[in-house]
Tab-separated table of N, CA and C in Angstrom:
chain	number	residue	atom	x	y	z
A	1	UNK	N	53.970	91.036	129.224
A	1	UNK	CA	53.801	89.610	129.370
A	1	UNK	C	53.097	89.260	130.679
A	2	UNK	N	52.823	90.251	131.476
A	2	UNK	CA	52.165	90.015	132.757
A	2	UNK	C	50.642	90.100	132.658
A	3	UNK	N	50.125	90.449	131.519
A	3	UNK	CA	48.677	90.613	131.372
A	3	UNK	C	47.918	89.362	131.784
A	4	UNK	N	48.453	88.220	131.440
A	4	UNK	CA	47.736	86.979	131.753
A	4	UNK	C	47.946	86.509	133.188
A	5	UNK	N	48.919	87.061	133.892
A	5	UNK	CA	49.149	86.607	135.262
A	5	UNK	C	48.544	87.540	136.310
A	6	UNK	N	48.106	88.709	135.894
A	6	UNK	CA	47.461	89.652	136.812
A	6	UNK	C	45.961	89.680	136.543
A	7	UNK	N	45.176	89.689	137.573
A	7	UNK	CA	43.736	89.806	137.394
A	7	UNK	C	43.345	91.253	137.695
A	8	UNK	N	42.860	91.929	136.673
A	8	UNK	CA	42.415	93.316	136.810
A	8	UNK	C	40.920	93.318	136.498
A	9	UNK	N	40.066	93.415	137.522
A	9	UNK	CA	38.624	93.253	137.324
A	9	UNK	C	38.006	94.184	136.276
A	10	UNK	N	38.499	95.403	136.155
A	10	UNK	CA	37.884	96.367	135.228
A	10	UNK	C	38.502	96.315	133.835
A	11	UNK	N	39.446	95.410	133.590
A	11	UNK	CA	40.157	95.379	132.310
A	11	UNK	C	39.245	95.270	131.087
A	12	UNK	N	38.298	94.331	131.025
A	12	UNK	CA	37.452	94.240	129.832
A	12	UNK	C	36.687	95.537	129.557
A	13	UNK	N	36.120	96.136	130.582
A	13	UNK	CA	35.373	97.381	130.419
A	13	UNK	C	36.302	98.532	130.059
A	14	UNK	N	37.451	98.605	130.702
A	14	UNK	CA	38.414	99.685	130.434
A	14	UNK	C	38.914	99.630	128.989
A	15	UNK	N	39.224	98.438	128.496
A	15	UNK	CA	39.700	98.309	127.115
A	15	UNK	C	38.632	98.743	126.117
A	16	UNK	N	37.400	98.337	126.367
A	16	UNK	CA	36.307	98.701	125.465
A	16	UNK	C	36.096	100.215	125.450
A	17	UNK	N	36.108	100.838	126.617
A	17	UNK	CA	35.904	102.287	126.683
A	17	UNK	C	37.087	103.062	126.122
A	18	UNK	N	38.289	102.598	126.388
A	18	UNK	CA	39.477	103.280	125.860
A	18	UNK	C	39.528	103.205	124.342
A	19	UNK	N	39.095	102.090	123.794
A	19	UNK	CA	39.110	101.926	122.332
A	19	UNK	C	38.184	102.945	121.661
A	20	UNK	N	37.055	103.263	122.299
A	20	UNK	CA	36.127	104.265	121.755
A	20	UNK	C	36.804	105.608	121.562
A	21	UNK	N	37.755	105.926	122.460
A	21	UNK	CA	38.425	107.226	122.438
A	21	UNK	C	39.813	107.151	121.792
A	22	UNK	N	40.033	106.082	121.018
A	22	UNK	CA	41.270	105.891	120.263
A	22	UNK	C	42.517	105.863	121.150
A	23	UNK	N	42.376	105.325	122.333
A	23	UNK	CA	43.509	105.164	123.239
A	23	UNK	C	44.212	103.860	122.876
A	24	UNK	N	45.497	103.937	122.608
A	24	UNK	CA	46.270	102.748	122.260
A	24	UNK	C	46.598	101.940	123.503
A	25	UNK	N	46.392	100.632	123.431
A	25	UNK	CA	46.682	99.747	124.548
A	25	UNK	C	47.464	98.566	124.007
A	26	UNK	N	48.494	98.155	124.737
A	26	UNK	CA	49.268	97.000	124.319
A	26	UNK	C	49.290	95.983	125.455
A	27	UNK	N	49.013	94.756	125.122
A	27	UNK	CA	49.082	93.676	126.090
A	27	UNK	C	49.834	92.517	125.461
A	28	UNK	N	50.623	91.818	126.223
A	28	UNK	CA	51.383	90.685	125.697
A	28	UNK	C	51.031	89.432	126.496
A	29	UNK	N	50.701	88.386	125.763
A	29	UNK	CA	50.411	87.100	126.395
A	29	UNK	C	51.090	86.006	125.582
A	30	UNK	N	51.327	84.889	126.195
A	30	UNK	CA	51.913	83.764	125.476
A	30	UNK	C	50.834	82.851	124.906
A	31	UNK	N	49.656	82.893	125.512
A	31	UNK	CA	48.575	82.031	125.080
A	31	UNK	C	47.238	82.639	125.505
A	32	UNK	N	46.250	82.540	124.642
A	32	UNK	CA	44.926	83.052	124.998
A	32	UNK	C	44.325	82.257	126.155
A	33	UNK	N	44.722	81.011	126.302
A	33	UNK	CA	44.213	80.199	127.412
A	33	UNK	C	44.631	80.759	128.759
A	34	UNK	N	45.740	81.481	128.809
A	34	UNK	CA	46.159	82.117	130.050
A	34	UNK	C	45.137	83.168	130.475
A	35	UNK	N	44.584	83.889	129.513
A	35	UNK	CA	43.554	84.886	129.826
A	35	UNK	C	42.277	84.213	130.305
A	36	UNK	N	41.918	83.100	129.680
A	36	UNK	CA	40.696	82.377	130.054
A	36	UNK	C	40.766	81.938	131.512
A	37	UNK	N	41.951	81.576	131.980
A	37	UNK	CA	42.126	81.145	133.368
A	37	UNK	C	41.664	82.227	134.341
A	38	UNK	N	42.037	83.482	134.098
A	38	UNK	CA	41.691	84.581	135.003
A	38	UNK	C	40.363	85.258	134.677
A	39	UNK	N	40.059	85.385	133.404
A	39	UNK	CA	38.914	86.206	133.005
A	39	UNK	C	37.714	85.427	132.498
A	40	UNK	N	37.848	84.132	132.310
A	40	UNK	CA	36.723	83.316	131.859
A	40	UNK	C	36.183	83.791	130.521
A	41	UNK	N	34.860	84.036	130.451
A	41	UNK	CA	34.220	84.459	129.201
A	41	UNK	C	34.677	85.839	128.740
A	42	UNK	N	35.168	86.673	129.656
A	42	UNK	CA	35.649	88.002	129.287
A	42	UNK	C	36.944	87.960	128.485
A	43	UNK	N	37.609	86.824	128.439
A	43	UNK	CA	38.871	86.716	127.701
A	43	UNK	C	38.665	87.039	126.223
A	44	UNK	N	37.557	86.563	125.649
A	44	UNK	CA	37.275	86.856	124.235
A	44	UNK	C	37.029	88.344	124.023
A	45	UNK	N	36.345	88.996	124.980
A	45	UNK	CA	36.125	90.444	124.882
A	45	UNK	C	37.443	91.198	124.939
A	46	UNK	N	38.322	90.757	125.805
A	46	UNK	CA	39.629	91.402	125.925
A	46	UNK	C	40.380	91.283	124.605
A	47	UNK	N	40.443	90.087	124.058
A	47	UNK	CA	41.180	89.871	122.808
A	47	UNK	C	40.574	90.641	121.636
A	48	UNK	N	39.265	90.773	121.611
A	48	UNK	CA	38.627	91.481	120.490
A	48	UNK	C	38.871	92.981	120.537
A	49	UNK	N	39.302	93.507	121.669
A	49	UNK	CA	39.573	94.938	121.771
A	49	UNK	C	40.999	95.308	121.368
A	50	UNK	N	41.810	94.330	121.030
A	50	UNK	CA	43.140	94.609	120.483
A	50	UNK	C	43.043	94.537	118.967
A	51	UNK	N	43.419	95.611	118.277
A	51	UNK	CA	43.254	95.679	116.827
A	51	UNK	C	44.379	94.965	116.078
A	52	UNK	N	45.530	94.829	116.721
A	52	UNK	CA	46.680	94.184	116.084
A	52	UNK	C	47.131	93.002	116.929
A	53	UNK	N	47.442	91.915	116.247
A	53	UNK	CA	47.977	90.726	116.918
A	53	UNK	C	49.284	90.353	116.233
A	54	UNK	N	50.287	90.068	117.030
A	54	UNK	CA	51.587	89.660	116.506
A	54	UNK	C	51.909	88.285	117.084
A	55	UNK	N	52.110	87.339	116.209
A	55	UNK	CA	52.462	85.980	116.614
A	55	UNK	C	53.956	85.790	116.387
A	56	UNK	N	54.676	85.444	117.432
A	56	UNK	CA	56.117	85.220	117.360
A	56	UNK	C	56.402	83.724	117.279
A	57	UNK	N	57.624	83.338	116.905
A	57	UNK	CA	57.951	81.905	116.839
A	57	UNK	C	57.747	81.218	118.193
A	58	UNK	N	57.405	79.955	118.130
A	58	UNK	CA	57.258	79.176	119.356
A	58	UNK	C	55.819	78.909	119.741
A	59	UNK	N	54.864	79.374	118.945
A	59	UNK	CA	53.460	79.083	119.257
A	59	UNK	C	53.231	77.602	119.007
A	60	UNK	N	52.818	76.893	120.041
A	60	UNK	CA	52.604	75.455	119.883
A	60	UNK	C	51.188	75.040	120.288
A	61	UNK	N	50.442	75.967	120.847
A	61	UNK	CA	49.080	75.662	121.266
A	61	UNK	C	48.203	75.503	120.016
A	62	UNK	N	47.596	74.352	119.878
A	62	UNK	CA	46.848	74.013	118.666
A	62	UNK	C	45.707	74.985	118.372
A	63	UNK	N	45.020	75.469	119.392
A	63	UNK	CA	43.912	76.404	119.175
A	63	UNK	C	44.405	77.730	118.588
A	64	UNK	N	45.522	78.228	119.075
A	64	UNK	CA	46.087	79.474	118.544
A	64	UNK	C	46.523	79.283	117.099
A	65	UNK	N	47.121	78.135	116.797
A	65	UNK	CA	47.555	77.848	115.430
A	65	UNK	C	46.358	77.733	114.488
A	66	UNK	N	45.307	77.071	114.943
A	66	UNK	CA	44.091	76.948	114.110
A	66	UNK	C	43.453	78.313	113.872
A	67	UNK	N	43.457	79.143	114.910
A	67	UNK	CA	42.879	80.478	114.784
A	67	UNK	C	43.673	81.299	113.768
A	68	UNK	N	44.992	81.230	113.833
A	68	UNK	CA	45.836	81.955	112.885
A	68	UNK	C	45.594	81.452	111.464
A	69	UNK	N	45.470	80.140	111.301
A	69	UNK	CA	45.206	79.552	109.992
A	69	UNK	C	43.865	80.040	109.438
A	70	UNK	N	42.845	80.053	110.290
A	70	UNK	CA	41.502	80.451	109.850
A	70	UNK	C	41.405	81.935	109.541
A	71	UNK	N	42.016	82.748	110.378
A	71	UNK	CA	41.872	84.197	110.232
A	71	UNK	C	42.755	84.769	109.118
A	72	UNK	N	43.796	84.016	108.723
A	72	UNK	CA	44.708	84.522	107.689
A	72	UNK	C	44.062	84.556	106.303
A	73	UNK	N	43.054	83.735	106.106
A	73	UNK	CA	42.350	83.761	104.821
A	73	UNK	C	42.838	82.685	103.867
A	74	UNK	N	42.322	82.760	102.646
A	74	UNK	CA	42.655	81.767	101.626
A	74	UNK	C	43.071	82.458	100.338
A	75	UNK	N	43.723	81.700	99.484
A	75	UNK	CA	44.126	82.206	98.181
A	75	UNK	C	43.851	81.144	97.123
A	76	UNK	N	43.646	81.598	95.906
A	76	UNK	CA	43.442	80.678	94.787
A	76	UNK	C	44.690	80.692	93.924
A	77	UNK	N	45.059	79.524	93.411
A	77	UNK	CA	46.229	79.410	92.550
A	77	UNK	C	45.983	78.309	91.529
A	78	UNK	N	46.801	78.301	90.487
A	78	UNK	CA	46.701	77.243	89.486
A	78	UNK	C	47.856	76.281	89.694
A	79	UNK	N	47.512	74.992	89.732
A	79	UNK	CA	48.548	73.983	89.900
A	79	UNK	C	49.250	73.711	88.573
A	80	UNK	N	50.144	72.726	88.555
A	80	UNK	CA	50.923	72.414	87.350
A	80	UNK	C	50.056	71.981	86.176
A	81	UNK	N	48.883	71.429	86.478
A	81	UNK	CA	47.970	70.977	85.426
A	81	UNK	C	47.064	72.104	84.945
A	82	UNK	N	47.166	73.274	85.572
A	82	UNK	CA	46.334	74.413	85.177
A	82	UNK	C	44.996	74.459	85.891
A	83	UNK	N	44.794	73.549	86.832
A	83	UNK	CA	43.540	73.534	87.583
A	83	UNK	C	43.600	74.548	88.722
A	84	UNK	N	42.479	75.233	88.935
A	84	UNK	CA	42.425	76.222	90.007
A	84	UNK	C	42.187	75.537	91.343
A	85	UNK	N	43.013	75.883	92.316
A	85	UNK	CA	42.909	75.305	93.650
A	85	UNK	C	42.868	76.425	94.687
A	86	UNK	N	42.390	76.072	95.876
A	86	UNK	CA	42.323	77.020	96.991
A	86	UNK	C	43.113	76.446	98.166
A	87	UNK	N	43.872	77.316	98.822
A	87	UNK	CA	44.614	76.894	100.013
A	87	UNK	C	44.629	78.034	101.022
A	88	UNK	N	44.867	77.687	102.280
A	88	UNK	CA	45.001	78.709	103.316
A	88	UNK	C	46.285	79.495	103.076
A	89	UNK	N	46.243	80.801	103.327
A	89	UNK	CA	47.458	81.611	103.186
A	89	UNK	C	48.536	81.142	104.153
A	90	UNK	N	48.123	80.791	105.368
A	90	UNK	CA	49.042	80.247	106.368
A	90	UNK	C	48.443	78.943	106.856
A	91	UNK	N	49.140	77.855	106.629
A	91	UNK	CA	48.647	76.577	107.129
A	91	UNK	C	49.065	76.404	108.586
A	92	UNK	N	48.432	75.486	109.256
A	92	UNK	CA	48.755	75.197	110.647
A	92	UNK	C	50.233	74.833	110.785
A	93	UNK	N	50.732	74.049	109.844
A	93	UNK	CA	52.138	73.649	109.861
A	93	UNK	C	53.065	74.851	109.682
A	94	UNK	N	52.753	75.733	108.725
A	94	UNK	CA	53.586	76.920	108.494
A	94	UNK	C	53.589	77.844	109.716
A	95	UNK	N	52.451	77.943	110.368
A	95	UNK	CA	52.360	78.789	111.559
A	95	UNK	C	53.195	78.209	112.694
A	96	UNK	N	53.213	76.901	112.817
A	96	UNK	CA	53.933	76.249	113.908
A	96	UNK	C	55.443	76.311	113.735
A	97	UNK	N	55.935	76.245	112.501
A	97	UNK	CA	57.390	76.200	112.289
A	97	UNK	C	57.961	77.559	111.874
A	98	UNK	N	57.335	78.619	112.310
A	98	UNK	CA	57.821	79.964	112.004
A	98	UNK	C	59.261	80.115	112.495
A	99	UNK	N	60.129	80.598	111.613
A	99	UNK	CA	61.549	80.692	111.940
A	99	UNK	C	61.846	81.855	112.884
A	100	UNK	N	62.957	81.730	113.600
A	100	UNK	CA	63.445	82.781	114.491
A	100	UNK	C	63.663	84.059	113.668
A	101	UNK	N	63.247	85.187	114.217
A	101	UNK	CA	63.413	86.460	113.512
A	101	UNK	C	62.254	86.805	112.594
A	102	UNK	N	61.209	85.975	112.585
A	102	UNK	CA	60.029	86.232	111.754
A	102	UNK	C	58.799	86.333	112.653
A	103	UNK	N	57.711	86.861	112.114
A	103	UNK	CA	56.470	86.987	112.879
A	103	UNK	C	55.290	87.026	111.911
A	104	UNK	N	54.122	86.711	112.437
A	104	UNK	CA	52.868	86.887	111.694
A	104	UNK	C	52.175	88.093	112.301
A	105	UNK	N	51.770	89.042	111.469
A	105	UNK	CA	51.128	90.259	111.959
A	105	UNK	C	49.731	90.357	111.361
A	106	UNK	N	48.747	90.450	112.233
A	106	UNK	CA	47.353	90.637	111.816
A	106	UNK	C	46.902	91.994	112.330
A	107	UNK	N	46.498	92.864	111.420
A	107	UNK	CA	46.033	94.192	111.830
A	107	UNK	C	44.656	94.441	111.231
A	108	UNK	N	43.701	94.666	112.103
A	108	UNK	CA	42.335	95.007	111.715
A	108	UNK	C	41.823	94.020	110.669
A	109	UNK	N	41.317	94.520	109.557
A	109	UNK	CA	40.788	93.642	108.516
A	109	UNK	C	41.733	93.561	107.317
A	110	UNK	N	42.998	93.879	107.529
A	110	UNK	CA	43.985	93.844	106.454
A	110	UNK	C	44.541	92.435	106.274
A	111	UNK	N	45.202	92.210	105.153
A	111	UNK	CA	45.814	90.905	104.894
A	111	UNK	C	46.936	90.637	105.882
A	112	UNK	N	47.183	89.362	106.110
A	112	UNK	CA	48.237	88.974	107.041
A	112	UNK	C	49.606	89.370	106.480
A	113	UNK	N	50.519	89.706	107.382
A	113	UNK	CA	51.868	90.117	106.998
A	113	UNK	C	52.853	89.155	107.653
A	114	UNK	N	53.813	88.695	106.875
A	114	UNK	CA	54.911	87.913	107.450
A	114	UNK	C	56.033	88.916	107.700
A	115	UNK	N	56.212	89.255	108.969
A	115	UNK	CA	57.156	90.308	109.325
A	115	UNK	C	58.497	89.773	109.784
A	116	UNK	N	59.404	90.714	109.982
A	116	UNK	CA	60.724	90.402	110.510
A	116	UNK	C	60.872	91.053	111.876
A	117	UNK	N	61.564	90.377	112.766
A	117	UNK	CA	61.835	90.956	114.077
A	117	UNK	C	63.342	91.057	114.258
A	118	UNK	N	63.763	92.151	114.878
A	118	UNK	CA	65.181	92.379	115.154
A	118	UNK	C	65.289	92.790	116.618
A	119	UNK	N	66.150	92.136	117.393
A	119	UNK	CA	66.322	92.564	118.784
A	119	UNK	C	66.786	94.020	118.840
A	120	UNK	N	66.334	94.756	119.825
A	120	UNK	CA	66.647	96.176	119.899
A	120	UNK	C	68.152	96.427	119.918
A	121	UNK	N	68.923	95.534	120.514
A	121	UNK	CA	70.361	95.751	120.630
A	121	UNK	C	71.107	95.522	119.313
A	122	UNK	N	70.414	95.020	118.291
A	122	UNK	CA	71.027	94.866	116.972
A	122	UNK	C	70.609	95.968	116.012
A	123	UNK	N	69.687	96.800	116.418
A	123	UNK	CA	69.219	97.908	115.591
A	123	UNK	C	70.041	99.156	115.913
A	124	UNK	N	70.648	99.765	114.892
A	124	UNK	CA	71.476	100.946	115.107
A	124	UNK	C	70.692	102.046	115.807
A	125	UNK	N	69.467	102.282	115.360
A	125	UNK	CA	68.640	103.350	115.928
A	125	UNK	C	68.364	103.121	117.415
A	126	UNK	N	67.955	101.922	117.776
A	126	UNK	CA	67.624	101.641	119.171
A	126	UNK	C	68.868	101.480	120.035
A	127	UNK	N	69.938	100.963	119.451
A	127	UNK	CA	71.186	100.817	120.188
A	127	UNK	C	71.693	102.194	120.608
A	128	UNK	N	71.565	103.148	119.697
A	128	UNK	CA	71.980	104.524	119.980
A	128	UNK	C	71.107	105.120	121.092
A	129	UNK	N	69.802	104.860	121.048
A	129	UNK	CA	68.888	105.387	122.059
A	129	UNK	C	69.166	104.781	123.435
A	130	UNK	N	69.636	103.543	123.472
A	130	UNK	CA	69.931	102.886	124.752
A	130	UNK	C	71.139	103.490	125.453
A	131	UNK	N	71.961	104.197	124.709
A	131	UNK	CA	73.160	104.801	125.292
A	131	UNK	C	72.879	106.165	125.920
A	132	UNK	N	71.673	106.684	125.750
A	132	UNK	CA	71.308	107.955	126.362
A	132	UNK	C	71.213	107.731	127.867
A	133	UNK	N	71.932	108.523	128.651
A	133	UNK	CA	71.887	108.297	130.114
A	133	UNK	C	70.514	108.651	130.684
A	134	UNK	N	70.135	108.000	131.778
A	134	UNK	CA	68.834	108.297	132.386
A	134	UNK	C	68.824	109.703	132.991
A	135	UNK	N	67.649	110.249	133.129
A	135	UNK	CA	67.475	111.581	133.705
A	135	UNK	C	67.703	111.493	135.214
A	136	UNK	N	68.450	112.445	135.727
A	136	UNK	CA	68.662	112.516	137.172
A	136	UNK	C	67.705	113.543	137.736
A	137	UNK	N	66.876	113.116	138.658
A	137	UNK	CA	65.923	114.023	139.282
A	137	UNK	C	66.568	114.675	140.496
A	138	UNK	N	66.567	115.972	140.510
A	138	UNK	CA	67.104	116.715	141.643
A	138	UNK	C	65.938	117.310	142.405
A	139	UNK	N	65.865	117.017	143.686
A	139	UNK	CA	64.782	117.578	144.478
A	139	UNK	C	65.209	117.669	145.933
A	140	UNK	N	64.426	118.388	146.688
A	140	UNK	CA	64.687	118.536	148.110
A	140	UNK	C	63.867	117.540	148.932
A	141	UNK	N	63.198	116.645	148.256
A	141	UNK	CA	62.362	115.677	148.959
A	141	UNK	C	63.261	114.585	149.533
A	142	UNK	N	63.188	114.379	150.843
A	142	UNK	CA	64.055	113.351	151.458
A	142	UNK	C	63.604	111.943	151.072
A	143	UNK	N	64.559	111.047	151.070
A	143	UNK	CA	64.279	109.640	150.742
A	143	UNK	C	63.520	108.932	151.865
A	144	UNK	N	63.695	109.400	153.089
A	144	UNK	CA	63.046	108.758	154.238
A	144	UNK	C	61.685	109.368	154.490
A	145	UNK	N	60.817	108.615	155.130
A	145	UNK	CA	59.493	109.156	155.453
A	145	UNK	C	59.597	110.243	156.515
A	146	UNK	N	58.703	111.187	156.434
A	146	UNK	CA	58.686	112.294	157.373
A	146	UNK	C	57.649	111.990	158.448
A	147	UNK	N	58.076	111.932	159.667
A	147	UNK	CA	57.183	111.649	160.783
A	147	UNK	C	56.769	112.978	161.400
A	148	UNK	N	55.477	113.163	161.629
A	148	UNK	CA	55.012	114.417	162.203
A	148	UNK	C	54.544	114.237	163.613
């Protein structure tokens, strides 16, 4: 979540080069406008180098909601009269009122997924992993600086 509050001058170039070599990178932001504040025009380059986007509940920025609506695609259906109609898969309203524990997942050029989120402390697998004690490092290196 610190990606938007830290300015890293080489970030746009580093992400582009790392992507060429299939290096996985994860960045978390609350709003794309936060990136624009620090990176200006490079913000779009940064966002385009992430292959997966996950939208969690609480998105209220209209531009992000419109982008999600546009990128999710459209579907055709028949109404009660049998007429064929087209609608967005995710409307701006549906994106805005996403319930707690749900998410919108966009990966590459695949269809949008309405996912579920579970806090790690409620997952048996992760809860068990959290109980593993940390590794204790044993060394002869003193904690204080060595003056020569």
